[in-house]
């Protein structure tokens, strides 16, 4: 009896998504940790702000993530006397809200339907605090 050996070779090709890197994001009045020219996909970096400035997120440090060539958001440092958009129950800013408001900004509110103001209808930003 004669025996034959048959060898079969299978080649499998597959494609993988190519994730793009992100360039170093611009940041005025602050610094990135770590600061590199290029960041790989899915990398988180932190940022802080120079004296007299703070992250526009309302936190001490900001964080952004590189997602396929695009940052999760733009890092931004704002003047430390600026206020973030305030929250008021059953009311909203009368105009389209901004991410932040400079010192001495007056922000008028309108009540939700079925509610009325008990006192003033606006808030004043004084040294990073709404009054």
GROMACS .gro file of C-alpha atoms in nm, residues 18-25 37-43 65-71:
model
   22
   18UNK     CA    1  -0.544   5.216   1.093
   19UNK     CA    2  -0.580   5.461   1.377
   20UNK     CA    3  -0.427   5.801   1.319
   21UNK     CA    4  -0.207   5.988   1.561
   22UNK     CA    5  -0.281   6.341   1.684
   23UNK     CA    6  -0.055   6.644   1.650
   24UNK     CA    7   0.037   6.844   1.959
   25UNK     CA    8  -0.271   7.058   2.037
   37UNK     CA    9   0.510   6.653   1.881
   38UNK     CA   10   0.282   6.354   1.806
   39UNK     CA   11   0.049   6.151   2.031
   40UNK     CA   12  -0.072   5.800   1.953
   41UNK     CA   13  -0.437   5.703   1.918
   42UNK     CA   14  -0.619   5.649   2.250
   43UNK     CA   15  -0.358   5.836   2.455
   65UNK     CA   16  -0.784   6.203   2.455
   66UNK     CA   17  -0.650   6.138   2.105
   67UNK     CA   18  -0.917   5.951   1.907
   68UNK     CA   19  -0.814   5.858   1.555
   69UNK     CA   20  -0.637   6.183   1.472
   70UNK     CA   21  -0.876   6.412   1.661
   71UNK     CA   22  -0.866   6.537   2.019
   0.00000   0.00000   0.00000
